Every structure is written in structure tokens, then in C-alpha cells.
XYZ file of N, CA and C in Angstrom:
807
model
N -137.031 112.792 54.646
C -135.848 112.556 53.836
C -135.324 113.872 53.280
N -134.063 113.739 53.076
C -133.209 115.132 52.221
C -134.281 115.039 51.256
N -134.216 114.220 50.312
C -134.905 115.157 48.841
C -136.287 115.047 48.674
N -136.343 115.598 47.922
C -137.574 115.640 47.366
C -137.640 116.112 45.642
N -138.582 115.219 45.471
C -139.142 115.252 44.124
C -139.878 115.294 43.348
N -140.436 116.075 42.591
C -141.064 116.332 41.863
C -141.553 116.248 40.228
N -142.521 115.766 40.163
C -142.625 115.586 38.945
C -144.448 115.846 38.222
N -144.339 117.111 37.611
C -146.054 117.469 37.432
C -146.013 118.514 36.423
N -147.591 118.739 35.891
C -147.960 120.042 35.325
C -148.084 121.052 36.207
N -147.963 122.114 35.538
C -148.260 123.694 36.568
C -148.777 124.587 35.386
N -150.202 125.018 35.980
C -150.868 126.061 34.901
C -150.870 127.102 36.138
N -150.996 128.393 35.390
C -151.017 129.538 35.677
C -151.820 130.338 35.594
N -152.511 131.133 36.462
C -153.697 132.249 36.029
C -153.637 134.012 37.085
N -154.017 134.768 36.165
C -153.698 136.014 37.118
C -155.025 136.444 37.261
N -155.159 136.689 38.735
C -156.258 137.248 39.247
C -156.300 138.362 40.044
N -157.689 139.103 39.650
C -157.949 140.308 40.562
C -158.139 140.468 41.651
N -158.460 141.183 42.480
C -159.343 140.733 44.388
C -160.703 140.259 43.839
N -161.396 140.795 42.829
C -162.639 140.465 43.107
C -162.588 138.789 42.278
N -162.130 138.374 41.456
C -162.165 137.470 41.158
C -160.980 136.437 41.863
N -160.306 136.884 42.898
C -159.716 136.135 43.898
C -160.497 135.513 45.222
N -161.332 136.410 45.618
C -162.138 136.113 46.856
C -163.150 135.499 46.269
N -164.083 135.278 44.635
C -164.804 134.492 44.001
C -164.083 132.924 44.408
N -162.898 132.683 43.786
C -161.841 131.545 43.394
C -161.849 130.922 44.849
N -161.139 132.015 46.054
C -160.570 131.078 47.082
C -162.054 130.766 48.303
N -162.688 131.191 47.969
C -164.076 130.467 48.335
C -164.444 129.417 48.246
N -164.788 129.164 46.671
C -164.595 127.503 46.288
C -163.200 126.401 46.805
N -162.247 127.428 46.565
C -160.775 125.835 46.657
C -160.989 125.780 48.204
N -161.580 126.788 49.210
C -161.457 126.535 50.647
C -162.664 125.185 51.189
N -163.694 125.102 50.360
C -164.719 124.207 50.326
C -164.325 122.943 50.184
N -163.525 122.878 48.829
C -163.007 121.901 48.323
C -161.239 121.119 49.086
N -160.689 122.269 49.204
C -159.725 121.724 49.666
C -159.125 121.965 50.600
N -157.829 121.438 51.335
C -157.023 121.487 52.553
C -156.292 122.359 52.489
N -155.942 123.618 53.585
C -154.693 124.459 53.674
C -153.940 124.032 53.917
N -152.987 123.829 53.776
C -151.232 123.859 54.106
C -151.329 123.832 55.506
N -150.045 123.373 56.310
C -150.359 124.034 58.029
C -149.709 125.559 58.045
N -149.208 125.770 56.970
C -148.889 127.329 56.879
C -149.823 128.556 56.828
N -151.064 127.669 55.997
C -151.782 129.106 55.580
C -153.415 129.016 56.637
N -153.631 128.088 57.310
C -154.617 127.535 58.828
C -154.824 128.977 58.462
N -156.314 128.884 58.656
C -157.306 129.740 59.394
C -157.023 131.586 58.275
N -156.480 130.903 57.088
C -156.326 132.184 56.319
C -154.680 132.994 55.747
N -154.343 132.123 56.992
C -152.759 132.542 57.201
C -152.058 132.649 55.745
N -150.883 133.893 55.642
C -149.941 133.848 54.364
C -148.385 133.322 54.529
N -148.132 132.943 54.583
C -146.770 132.726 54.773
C -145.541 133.368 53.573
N -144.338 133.743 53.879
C -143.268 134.056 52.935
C -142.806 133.094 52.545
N -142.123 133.268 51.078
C -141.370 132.411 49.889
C -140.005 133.745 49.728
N -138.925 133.383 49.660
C -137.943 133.904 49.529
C -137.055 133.168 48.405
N -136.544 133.759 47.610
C -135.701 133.156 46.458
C -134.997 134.104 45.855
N -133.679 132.983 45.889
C -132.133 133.894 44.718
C -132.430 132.935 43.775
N -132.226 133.768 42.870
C -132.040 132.714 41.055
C -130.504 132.773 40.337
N -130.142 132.101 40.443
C -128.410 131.950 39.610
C -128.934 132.348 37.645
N -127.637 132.673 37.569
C -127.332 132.825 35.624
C -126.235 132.553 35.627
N -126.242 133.062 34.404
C -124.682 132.988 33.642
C -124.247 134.518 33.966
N -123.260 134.802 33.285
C -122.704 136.649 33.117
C -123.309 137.431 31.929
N -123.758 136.568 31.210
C -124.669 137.165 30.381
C -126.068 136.839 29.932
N -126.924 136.233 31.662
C -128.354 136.000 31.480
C -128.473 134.647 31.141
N -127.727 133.835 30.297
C -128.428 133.052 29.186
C -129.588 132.148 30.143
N -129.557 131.732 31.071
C -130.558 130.825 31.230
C -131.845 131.436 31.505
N -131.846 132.596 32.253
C -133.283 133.358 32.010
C -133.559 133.618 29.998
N -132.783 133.932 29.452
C -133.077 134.617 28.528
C -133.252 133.526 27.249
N -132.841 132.130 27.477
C -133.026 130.756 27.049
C -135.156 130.890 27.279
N -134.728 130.487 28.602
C -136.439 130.521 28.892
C -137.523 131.074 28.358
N -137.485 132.756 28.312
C -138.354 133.720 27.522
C -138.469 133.266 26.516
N -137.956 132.465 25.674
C -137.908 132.289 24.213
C -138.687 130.681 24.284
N -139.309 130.438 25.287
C -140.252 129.523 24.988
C -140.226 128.471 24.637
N -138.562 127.739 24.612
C -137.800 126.238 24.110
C -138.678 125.240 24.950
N -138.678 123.738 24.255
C -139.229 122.775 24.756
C -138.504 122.484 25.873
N -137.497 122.875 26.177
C -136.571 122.161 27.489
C -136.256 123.277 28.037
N -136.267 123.717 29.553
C -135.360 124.811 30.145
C -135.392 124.143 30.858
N -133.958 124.821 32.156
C -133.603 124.785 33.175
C -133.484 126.114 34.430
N -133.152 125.835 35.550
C -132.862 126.796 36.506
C -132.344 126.402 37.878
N -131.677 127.481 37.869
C -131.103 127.204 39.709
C -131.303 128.245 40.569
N -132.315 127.640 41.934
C -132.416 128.944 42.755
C -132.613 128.184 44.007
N -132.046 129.229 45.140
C -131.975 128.944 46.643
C -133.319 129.493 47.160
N -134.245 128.741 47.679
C -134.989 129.111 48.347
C -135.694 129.215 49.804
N -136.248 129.687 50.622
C -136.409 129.707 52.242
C -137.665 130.204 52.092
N -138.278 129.850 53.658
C -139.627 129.962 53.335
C -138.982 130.839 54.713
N -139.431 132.195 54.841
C -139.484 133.242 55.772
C -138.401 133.893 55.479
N -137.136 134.447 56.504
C -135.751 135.064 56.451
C -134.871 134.074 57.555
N -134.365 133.548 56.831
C -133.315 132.539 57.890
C -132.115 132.886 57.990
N -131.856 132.791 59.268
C -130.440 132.610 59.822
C -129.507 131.636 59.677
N -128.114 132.074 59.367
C -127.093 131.649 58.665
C -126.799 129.223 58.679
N -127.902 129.530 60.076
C -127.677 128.191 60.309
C -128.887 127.228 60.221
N -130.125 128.260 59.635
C -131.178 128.138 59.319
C -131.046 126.939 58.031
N -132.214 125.492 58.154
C -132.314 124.776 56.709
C -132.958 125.763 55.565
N -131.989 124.955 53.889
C -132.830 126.269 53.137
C -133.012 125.398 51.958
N -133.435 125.696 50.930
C -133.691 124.785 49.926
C -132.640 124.800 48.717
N -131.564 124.134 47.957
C -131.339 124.404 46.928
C -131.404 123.583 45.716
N -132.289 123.883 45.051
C -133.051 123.139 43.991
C -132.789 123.803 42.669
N -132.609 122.431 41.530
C -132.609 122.759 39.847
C -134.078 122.185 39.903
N -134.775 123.161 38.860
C -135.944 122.611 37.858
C -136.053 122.799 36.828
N -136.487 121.627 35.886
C -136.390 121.641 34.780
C -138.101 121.301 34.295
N -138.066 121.942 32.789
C -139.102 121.853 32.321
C -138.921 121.205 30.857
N -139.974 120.377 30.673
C -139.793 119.891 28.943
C -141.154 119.268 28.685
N -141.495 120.199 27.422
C -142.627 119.449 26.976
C -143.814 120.164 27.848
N -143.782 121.080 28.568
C -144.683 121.276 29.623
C -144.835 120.544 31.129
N -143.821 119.801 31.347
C -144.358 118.910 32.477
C -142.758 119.366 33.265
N -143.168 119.603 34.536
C -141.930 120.234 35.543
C -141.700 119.359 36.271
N -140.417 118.712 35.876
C -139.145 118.640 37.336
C -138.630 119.240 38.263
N -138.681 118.997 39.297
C -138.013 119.491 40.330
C -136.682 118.574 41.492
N -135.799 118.534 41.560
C -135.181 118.040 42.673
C -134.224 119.173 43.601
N -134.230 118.892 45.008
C -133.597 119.417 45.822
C -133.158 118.969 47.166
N -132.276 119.672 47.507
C -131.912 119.344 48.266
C -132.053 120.521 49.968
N -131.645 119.585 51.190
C -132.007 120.595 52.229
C -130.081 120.881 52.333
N -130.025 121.983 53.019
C -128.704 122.606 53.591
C -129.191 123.588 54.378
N -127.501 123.927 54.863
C -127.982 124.855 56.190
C -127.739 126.172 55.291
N -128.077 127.658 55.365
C -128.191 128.745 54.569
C -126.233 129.236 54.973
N -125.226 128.877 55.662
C -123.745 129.282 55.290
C -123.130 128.068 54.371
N -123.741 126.745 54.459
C -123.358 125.772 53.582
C -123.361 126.000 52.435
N -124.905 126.871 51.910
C -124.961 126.937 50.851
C -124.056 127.906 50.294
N -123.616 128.998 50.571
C -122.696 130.323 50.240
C -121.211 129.679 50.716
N -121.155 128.494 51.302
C -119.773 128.187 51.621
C -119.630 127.262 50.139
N -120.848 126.785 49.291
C -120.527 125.918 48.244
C -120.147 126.805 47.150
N -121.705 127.753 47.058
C -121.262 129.363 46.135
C -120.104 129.857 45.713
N -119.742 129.960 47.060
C -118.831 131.175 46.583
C -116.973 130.084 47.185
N -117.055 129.291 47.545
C -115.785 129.041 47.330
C -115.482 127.247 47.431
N -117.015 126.797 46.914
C -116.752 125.662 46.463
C -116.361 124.734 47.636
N -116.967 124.575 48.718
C -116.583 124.133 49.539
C -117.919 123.113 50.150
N -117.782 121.890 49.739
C -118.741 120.748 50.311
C -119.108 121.158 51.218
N -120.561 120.715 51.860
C -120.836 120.245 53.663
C -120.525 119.177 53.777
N -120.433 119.457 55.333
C -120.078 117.685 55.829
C -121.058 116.640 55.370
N -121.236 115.316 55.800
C -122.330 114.231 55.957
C -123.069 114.953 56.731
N -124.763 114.360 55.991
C -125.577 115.207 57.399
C -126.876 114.191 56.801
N -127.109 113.880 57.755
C -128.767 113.602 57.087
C -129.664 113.663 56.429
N -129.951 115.489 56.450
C -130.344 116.336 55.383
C -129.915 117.176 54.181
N -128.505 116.308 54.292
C -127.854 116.462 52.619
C -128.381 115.358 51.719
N -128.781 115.519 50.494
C -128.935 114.633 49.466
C -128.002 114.758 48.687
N -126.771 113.558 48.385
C -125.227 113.728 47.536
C -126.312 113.606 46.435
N -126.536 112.984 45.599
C -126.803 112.366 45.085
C -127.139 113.700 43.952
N -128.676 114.641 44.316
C -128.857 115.852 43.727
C -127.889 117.041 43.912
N -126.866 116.872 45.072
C -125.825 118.282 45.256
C -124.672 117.894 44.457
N -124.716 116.011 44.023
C -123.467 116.327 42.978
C -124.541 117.004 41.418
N -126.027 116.849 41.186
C -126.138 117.147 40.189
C -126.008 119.026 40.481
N -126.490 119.373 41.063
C -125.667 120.959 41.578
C -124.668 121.301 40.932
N -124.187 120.655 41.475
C -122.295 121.038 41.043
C -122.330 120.632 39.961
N -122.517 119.944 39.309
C -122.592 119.742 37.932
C -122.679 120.943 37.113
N -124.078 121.088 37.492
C -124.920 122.364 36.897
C -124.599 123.561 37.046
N -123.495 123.717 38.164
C -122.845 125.501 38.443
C -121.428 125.551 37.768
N -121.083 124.302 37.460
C -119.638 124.237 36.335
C -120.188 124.160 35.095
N -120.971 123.706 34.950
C -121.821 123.770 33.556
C -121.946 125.397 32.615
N -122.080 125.657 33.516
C -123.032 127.423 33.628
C -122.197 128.402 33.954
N -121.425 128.584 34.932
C -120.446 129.374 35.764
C -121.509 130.359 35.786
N -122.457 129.703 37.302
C -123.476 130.445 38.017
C -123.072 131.541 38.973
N -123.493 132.741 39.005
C -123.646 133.247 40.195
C -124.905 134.278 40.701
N -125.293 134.647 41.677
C -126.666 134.997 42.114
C -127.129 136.584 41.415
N -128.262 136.403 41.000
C -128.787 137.479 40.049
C -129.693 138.291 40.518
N -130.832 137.615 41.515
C -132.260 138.010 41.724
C -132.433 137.490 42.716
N -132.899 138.349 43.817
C -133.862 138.272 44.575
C -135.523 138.031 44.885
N -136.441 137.011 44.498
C -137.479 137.564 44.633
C -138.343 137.233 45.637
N -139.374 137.685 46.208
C -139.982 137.234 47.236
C -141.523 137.490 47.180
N -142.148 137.021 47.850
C -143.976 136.887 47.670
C -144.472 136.149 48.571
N -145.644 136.668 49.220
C -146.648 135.871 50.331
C -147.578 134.852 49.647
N -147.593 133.695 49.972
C -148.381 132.681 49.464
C -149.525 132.049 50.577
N -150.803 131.672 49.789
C -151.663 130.825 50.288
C -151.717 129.636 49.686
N -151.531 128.116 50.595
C -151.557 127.010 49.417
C -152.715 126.168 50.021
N -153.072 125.385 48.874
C -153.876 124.373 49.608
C -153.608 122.921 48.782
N -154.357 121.590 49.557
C -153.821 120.117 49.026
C -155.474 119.891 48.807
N -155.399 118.912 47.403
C -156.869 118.400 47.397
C -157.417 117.566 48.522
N -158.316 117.423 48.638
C -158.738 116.288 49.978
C -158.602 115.102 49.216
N -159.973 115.096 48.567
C -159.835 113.465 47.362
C -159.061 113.446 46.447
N -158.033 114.490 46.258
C -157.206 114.501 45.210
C -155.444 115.146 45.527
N -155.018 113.752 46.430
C -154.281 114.731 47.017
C -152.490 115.071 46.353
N -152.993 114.746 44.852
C -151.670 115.032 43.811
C -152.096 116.698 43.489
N -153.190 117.205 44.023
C -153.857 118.532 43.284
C -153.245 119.509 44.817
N -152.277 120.637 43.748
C -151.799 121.715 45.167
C -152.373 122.825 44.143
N -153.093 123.925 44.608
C -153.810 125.108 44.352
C -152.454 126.233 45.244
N -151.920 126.939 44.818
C -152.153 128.102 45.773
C -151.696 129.771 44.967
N -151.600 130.501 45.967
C -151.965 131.949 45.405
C -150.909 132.488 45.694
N -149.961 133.456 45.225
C -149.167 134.285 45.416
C -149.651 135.858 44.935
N -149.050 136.473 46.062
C -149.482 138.128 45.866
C -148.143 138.964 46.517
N -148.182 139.873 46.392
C -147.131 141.111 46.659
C -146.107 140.615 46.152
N -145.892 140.330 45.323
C -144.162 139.543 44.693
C -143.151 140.870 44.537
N -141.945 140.521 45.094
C -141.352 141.932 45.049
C -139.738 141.449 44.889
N -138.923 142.250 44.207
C -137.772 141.698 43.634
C -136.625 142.894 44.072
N -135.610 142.517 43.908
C -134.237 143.110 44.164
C -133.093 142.633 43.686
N -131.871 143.347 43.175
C -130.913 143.282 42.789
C -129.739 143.784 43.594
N -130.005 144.233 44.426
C -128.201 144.286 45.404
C -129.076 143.341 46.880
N -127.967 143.417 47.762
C -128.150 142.391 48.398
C -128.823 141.304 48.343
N -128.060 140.147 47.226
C -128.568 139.093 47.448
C -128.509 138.103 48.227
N -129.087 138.411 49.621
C -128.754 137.192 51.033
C -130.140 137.023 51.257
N -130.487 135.801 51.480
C -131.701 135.586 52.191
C -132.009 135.895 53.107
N -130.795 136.218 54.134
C -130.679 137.027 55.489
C -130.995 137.866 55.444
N -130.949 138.931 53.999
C -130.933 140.493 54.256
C -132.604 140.378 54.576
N -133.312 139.896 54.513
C -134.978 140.435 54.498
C -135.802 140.590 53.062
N -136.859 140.439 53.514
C -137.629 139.853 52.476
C -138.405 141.176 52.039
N -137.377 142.395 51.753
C -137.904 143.576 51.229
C -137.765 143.648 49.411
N -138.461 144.554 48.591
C -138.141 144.294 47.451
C -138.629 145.755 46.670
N -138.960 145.988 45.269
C -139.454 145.918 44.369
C -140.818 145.856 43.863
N -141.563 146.109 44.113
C -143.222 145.432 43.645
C -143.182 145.066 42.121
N -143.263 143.949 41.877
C -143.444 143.179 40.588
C -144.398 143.368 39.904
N -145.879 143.515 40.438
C -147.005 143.756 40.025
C -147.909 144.563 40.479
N -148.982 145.017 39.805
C -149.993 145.965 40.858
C -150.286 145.010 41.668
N -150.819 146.258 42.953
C -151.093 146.235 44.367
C -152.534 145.529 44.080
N -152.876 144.378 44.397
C -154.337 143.634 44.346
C -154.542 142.390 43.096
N -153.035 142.146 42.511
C -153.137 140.810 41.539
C -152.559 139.672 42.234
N -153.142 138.427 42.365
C -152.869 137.179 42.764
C -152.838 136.363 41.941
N -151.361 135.541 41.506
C -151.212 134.483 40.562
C -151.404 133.434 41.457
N -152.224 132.132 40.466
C -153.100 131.564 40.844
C -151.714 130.430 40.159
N -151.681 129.096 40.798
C -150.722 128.264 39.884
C -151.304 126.997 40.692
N -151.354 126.472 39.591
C -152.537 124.923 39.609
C -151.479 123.683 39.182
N -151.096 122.522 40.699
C -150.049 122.363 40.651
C -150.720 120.363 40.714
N -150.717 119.350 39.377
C -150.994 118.186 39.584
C -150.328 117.282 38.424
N -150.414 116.378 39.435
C -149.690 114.759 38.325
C -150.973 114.283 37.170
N -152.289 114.798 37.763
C -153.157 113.892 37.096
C -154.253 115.648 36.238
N -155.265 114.995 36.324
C -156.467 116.092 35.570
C -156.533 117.063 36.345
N -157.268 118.358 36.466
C -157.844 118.908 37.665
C -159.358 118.443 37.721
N -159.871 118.294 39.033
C -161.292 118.022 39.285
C -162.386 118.525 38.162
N -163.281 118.179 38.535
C -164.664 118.793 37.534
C -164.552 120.145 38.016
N -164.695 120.464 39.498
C -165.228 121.643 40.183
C -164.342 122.655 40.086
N -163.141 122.130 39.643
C -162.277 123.289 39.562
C -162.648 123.957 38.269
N -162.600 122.887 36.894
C -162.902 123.059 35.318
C -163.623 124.158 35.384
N -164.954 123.932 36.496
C -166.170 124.610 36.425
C -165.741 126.306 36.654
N -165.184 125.714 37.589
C -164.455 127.165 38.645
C -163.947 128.254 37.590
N -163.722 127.575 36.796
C -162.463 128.571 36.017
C -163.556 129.056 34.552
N -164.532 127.996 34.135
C -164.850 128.271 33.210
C -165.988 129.143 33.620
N -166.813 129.406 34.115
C -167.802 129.877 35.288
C -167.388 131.556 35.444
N -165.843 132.151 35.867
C -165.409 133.045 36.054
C -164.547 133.461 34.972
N -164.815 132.769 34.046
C -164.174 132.885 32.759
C -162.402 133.086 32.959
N -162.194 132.706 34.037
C -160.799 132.640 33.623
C -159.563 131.804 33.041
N -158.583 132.650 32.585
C -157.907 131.559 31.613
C -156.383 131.720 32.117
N -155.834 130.675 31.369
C -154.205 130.478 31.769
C -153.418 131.173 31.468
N -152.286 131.999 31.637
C -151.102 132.809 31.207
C -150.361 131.979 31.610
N -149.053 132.471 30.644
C -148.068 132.088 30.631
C -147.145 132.968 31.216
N -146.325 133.057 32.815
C -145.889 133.755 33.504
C -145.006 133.112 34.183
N -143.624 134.140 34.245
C -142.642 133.787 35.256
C -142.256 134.911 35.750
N -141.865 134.588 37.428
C -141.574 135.776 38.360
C -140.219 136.120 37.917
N -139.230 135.329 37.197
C -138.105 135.753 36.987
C -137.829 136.407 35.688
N -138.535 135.939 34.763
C -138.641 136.125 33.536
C -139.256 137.388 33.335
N -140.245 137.908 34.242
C -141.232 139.161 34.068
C -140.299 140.294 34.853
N -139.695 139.661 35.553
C -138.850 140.863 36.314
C -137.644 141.629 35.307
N -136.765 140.254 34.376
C -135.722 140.550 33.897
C -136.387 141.463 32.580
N -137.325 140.858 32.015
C -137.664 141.490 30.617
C -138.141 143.442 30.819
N -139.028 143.559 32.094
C -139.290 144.766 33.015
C -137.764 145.446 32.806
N -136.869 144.678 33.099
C -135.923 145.589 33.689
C -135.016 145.596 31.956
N -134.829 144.881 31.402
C -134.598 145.236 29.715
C -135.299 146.693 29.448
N -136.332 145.837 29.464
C -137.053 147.646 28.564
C -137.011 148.568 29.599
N -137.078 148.898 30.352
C -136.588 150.534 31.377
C -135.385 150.906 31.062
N -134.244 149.713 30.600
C -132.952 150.291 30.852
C -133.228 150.823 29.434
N -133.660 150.127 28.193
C -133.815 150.655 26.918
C -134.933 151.991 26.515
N -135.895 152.016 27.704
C -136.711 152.913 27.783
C -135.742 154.506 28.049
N -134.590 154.476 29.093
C -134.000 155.104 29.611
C -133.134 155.970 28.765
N -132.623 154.862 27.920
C -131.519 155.575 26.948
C -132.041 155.970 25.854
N -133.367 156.066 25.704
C -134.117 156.354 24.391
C -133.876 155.685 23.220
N -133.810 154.349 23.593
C -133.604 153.470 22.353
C -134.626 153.052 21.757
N -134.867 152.529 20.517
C -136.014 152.133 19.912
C -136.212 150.647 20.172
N -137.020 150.447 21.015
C -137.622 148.489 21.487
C -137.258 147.682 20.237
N -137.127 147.015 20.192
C -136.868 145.706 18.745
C -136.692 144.385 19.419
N -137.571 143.877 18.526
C -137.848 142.462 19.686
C -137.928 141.211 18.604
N -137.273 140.270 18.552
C -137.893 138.913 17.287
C -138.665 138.065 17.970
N -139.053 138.229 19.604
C -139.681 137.156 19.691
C -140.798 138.366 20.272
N -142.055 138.557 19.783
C -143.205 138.820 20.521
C -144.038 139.172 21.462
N -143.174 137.571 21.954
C -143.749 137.115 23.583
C -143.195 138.097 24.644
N -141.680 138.473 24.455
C -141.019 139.177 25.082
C -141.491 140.653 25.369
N -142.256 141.127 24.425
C -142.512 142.389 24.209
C -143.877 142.658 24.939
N -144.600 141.612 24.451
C -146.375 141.836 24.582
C -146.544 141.261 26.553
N -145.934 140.201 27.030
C -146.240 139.543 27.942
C -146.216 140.847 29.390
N -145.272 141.506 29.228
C -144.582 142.030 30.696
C -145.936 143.364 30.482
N -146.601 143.823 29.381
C -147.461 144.702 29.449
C -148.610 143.910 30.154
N -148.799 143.041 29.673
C -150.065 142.173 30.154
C -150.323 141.968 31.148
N -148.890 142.017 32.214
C -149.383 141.113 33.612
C -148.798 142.552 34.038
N -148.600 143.843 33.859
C -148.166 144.398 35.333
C -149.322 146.187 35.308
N -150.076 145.705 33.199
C -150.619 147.402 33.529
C -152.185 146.621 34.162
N -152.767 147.474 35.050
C -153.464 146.950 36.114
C -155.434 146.883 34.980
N -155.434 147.587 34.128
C -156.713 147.138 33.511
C -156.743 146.747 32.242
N -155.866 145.901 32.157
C -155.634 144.689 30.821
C -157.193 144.057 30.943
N -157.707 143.584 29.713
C -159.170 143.554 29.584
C -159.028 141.701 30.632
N -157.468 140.843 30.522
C -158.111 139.289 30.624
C -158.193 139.396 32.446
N -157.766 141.033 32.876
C -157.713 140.957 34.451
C -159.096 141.465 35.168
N -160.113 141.729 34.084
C -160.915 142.023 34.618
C -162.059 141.227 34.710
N -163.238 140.971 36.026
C -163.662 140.049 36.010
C -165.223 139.973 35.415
């Protein structure tokens, strides 16, 4: 079917190599790869993220509200113009994530972008979520901000098959050419050897996982690839002009040190 939907918790954890190859030992025991990631395999995640002209919906988010939203086009590799691609709002409230989306072809979507122009009937259109789209880009007066991209390993529980585990590493971002076409070059987001870990279920996680985590002592952060990129790129530009940092929210200040200088004490194992 066109859509798909979603509806779950997502916890987060950042890991080292050595406490990555600890982790994906166990979830490989325990659970199913993807047919993407067979026999070890990584596959690409490609994504544009929409705003406003002045940020607000990234900059809504950082500030940690019970409700956010977002809009981003996503493809799994580099597709061609006639290539299916994903374009999905998710919303968060309360901690528990929505997702709906829809499939299109990757000129449909830039034919809606940029001059507002429906696709035909198709099978793999869902009206239903592309009128909430359109909703949401008159709402906002969206246009494309960010590039980001990252190799992922996922896996499905066997006996638990609401439980998706998987790993992202090399996350790398860009600001001019935003086409999914252009290639999945970037930015490095983080040091060379950290894997965010994102623990994806409707229900509990297993015992063995609990164990997993408490065992290697690791714990949850609170992290976004879009959010860590934009706040990064705040303070350089303020770093640049020799301005003095001033921050009312904290989180903003303390978080982007945490996840990108490479021997923060919670990254070590």
C-alpha cells in the first residue's frame, strides 16, 4: 500500500566501535536483519528537511516542547528523477512518534515543491496524507534546508516483531545542493567511529536487551541529526564573528559538545 504508518517510542544511544561490536553481537543473536543489511550489509538513508525562512520548526524542537513536528523527503540510496521516494510529516508528543507518508516519484515531489503541482492518480500516491502535506507546507511556507545522509544497519525482533534496533554511522550533512540526485556526499556530523543506536517499539524492550544496555552501562541521549547539525552550525557562525555564546535554554549549548567531542566520559566504554 501507498502509506504507511507509524506509531511508537524511539530511544536513543551513542556508541563507540568498541562498545558497538559488544551491542551488535547480541541484537545479531537475538534478532532479524532487514533484507538490506543480510550478511552485515549497510545500506544508505538520504534526507532533505523543510523549515520556515527563519528555522522555526527546527528551532521549536531544540527547545524540547511536548509536541513537535517535521517535514522531510527521504530515499534510501541516490535516485533518479523517476525513482519512488518517501515524503513524510512526523510528529512527536508526549514522547511517542508519529509518522505518516507517502510514496512518489522523486520529479513529483519537486514538481509539488516548487510549483505546486499535484501528481496524477497512481497507486502509490496516498491523497489522503499528501492532502495533509499540503496542508502542512501552507501552514509553514516550507522550503528545503538540509541535506543529511548516513549508512544504516537495521534489524526486526524475531519474537518481538514491533521491536526495530538499528545503527547509524558516518552521518554527513550539506547545505547547497539540495537534490537527492546530487549524491549522498556531505559534511561529517560526528567523529569517525560513533554509531547512534535508536531503539524503535510499540511495546517494552525485551529482558535481553534491558540487560544489554545495563551490562555495558549504556544510557539514552537525547539526539537529533537535524537539530545537532543546525545548533553546530549556530555556534561556528557565532564562534566566527567573535561573539559571546548566550543561550536560555542549556540543552542547546551543552548537547552538540556531548555528541561530536570524541572523549566525552558517557562515550567511553
Amino acid at each position: 500500500m501507498a502509506i504507511e504508518v507509524f506509531k511508537r517510542t524511539e530511544k536513543k544511544y551513542m556508541l563507540n566501535q568498541q562498545t558497538y561490536e559488544k551491542v551488535i553481537g547480541e541484537v545479531e543473536r537475538h534478532m532479524i536483519s532487514d533484507k538490506f543489511s543480510a550478511d552485515g550489509a549497510m545500506y544508505n538513508i538520504a534526507n532533505i528537511y523543510y523549515d520556515t525562512p527563519t528555522d522555526e520548526l527546527i528551532r521549536r524542537s531544540i527547545e524540547k516542547p511536548v509536541y513537535k513536528e517535521k517535514l522531510r523527503l527521504r530515499s534510501y540510496g541516490v535516485p533518479k528523477m523517476q525513482d519512488i521516494v518517501f515524503l513524510e510529516i512526523k510528529k512527536k508528543y508526549k514522547g511517542v512518534v508519529y509518522k505518516r507518508r507517502t510514496r512518489l516519484r522523486l520529479q513529483e515531489v519537486y514538481d509539488l515543491m516548487h510549483e505546486e503541482k499535484e501528481p496524477e492518480d497512481s497507486e502509490y500516491v496516498n491523497r489522503q496524507v499528501l492532502s495533509e502535506i499540503q496542508y502542512f507546507m501552507k501552514m509553514y511556507d516550507l522550503s528545503p534546508k538540509v541535506y543529511i545522509s548516513y549508512d544504516r544497519r537495521a534489524y526486526f525482533g524475531d519474537n518481538e516483531p514491533e521491536l526495530r534496533i538499528t545503527f547509524d554511522t558516518n552521518i554527513r550533512t550539506r547545505r547547497t545542493e539540495l537534490g537527492l540526485e546530487k549524491g549522498n556526499y556531505g559534511t561529517p556530523l560526528l567523529c569517525e567511529g560513533l554509531w547512534l543506536m535508536e531503539v524503535k517499539t510499540s511495546g517494552a524492550v525485551p529482558l535481553w536487551f534491558a540487560r544489554l544496555l545495563t551490562e555495558n552501562e549504556i544510557y539514552g541521549i537525547s539526539f537529533s541529526k537535524y537539530g545537532t547539525e543546525y545548533t553546530q552550525r549556530i555556534m561556528k557562525k557565532r564562534e566566527e564573528k567573535g561573539e559571546e555564546i548566550l543561550c536560555l535554554n542549556p540543552f542547546l549549548m551543552k548537547q552538540p559538545a556531548q555528541i561530536y567531542q570524541c572523549q566525552t566520559p558517557f562515550l567511553v566504554s
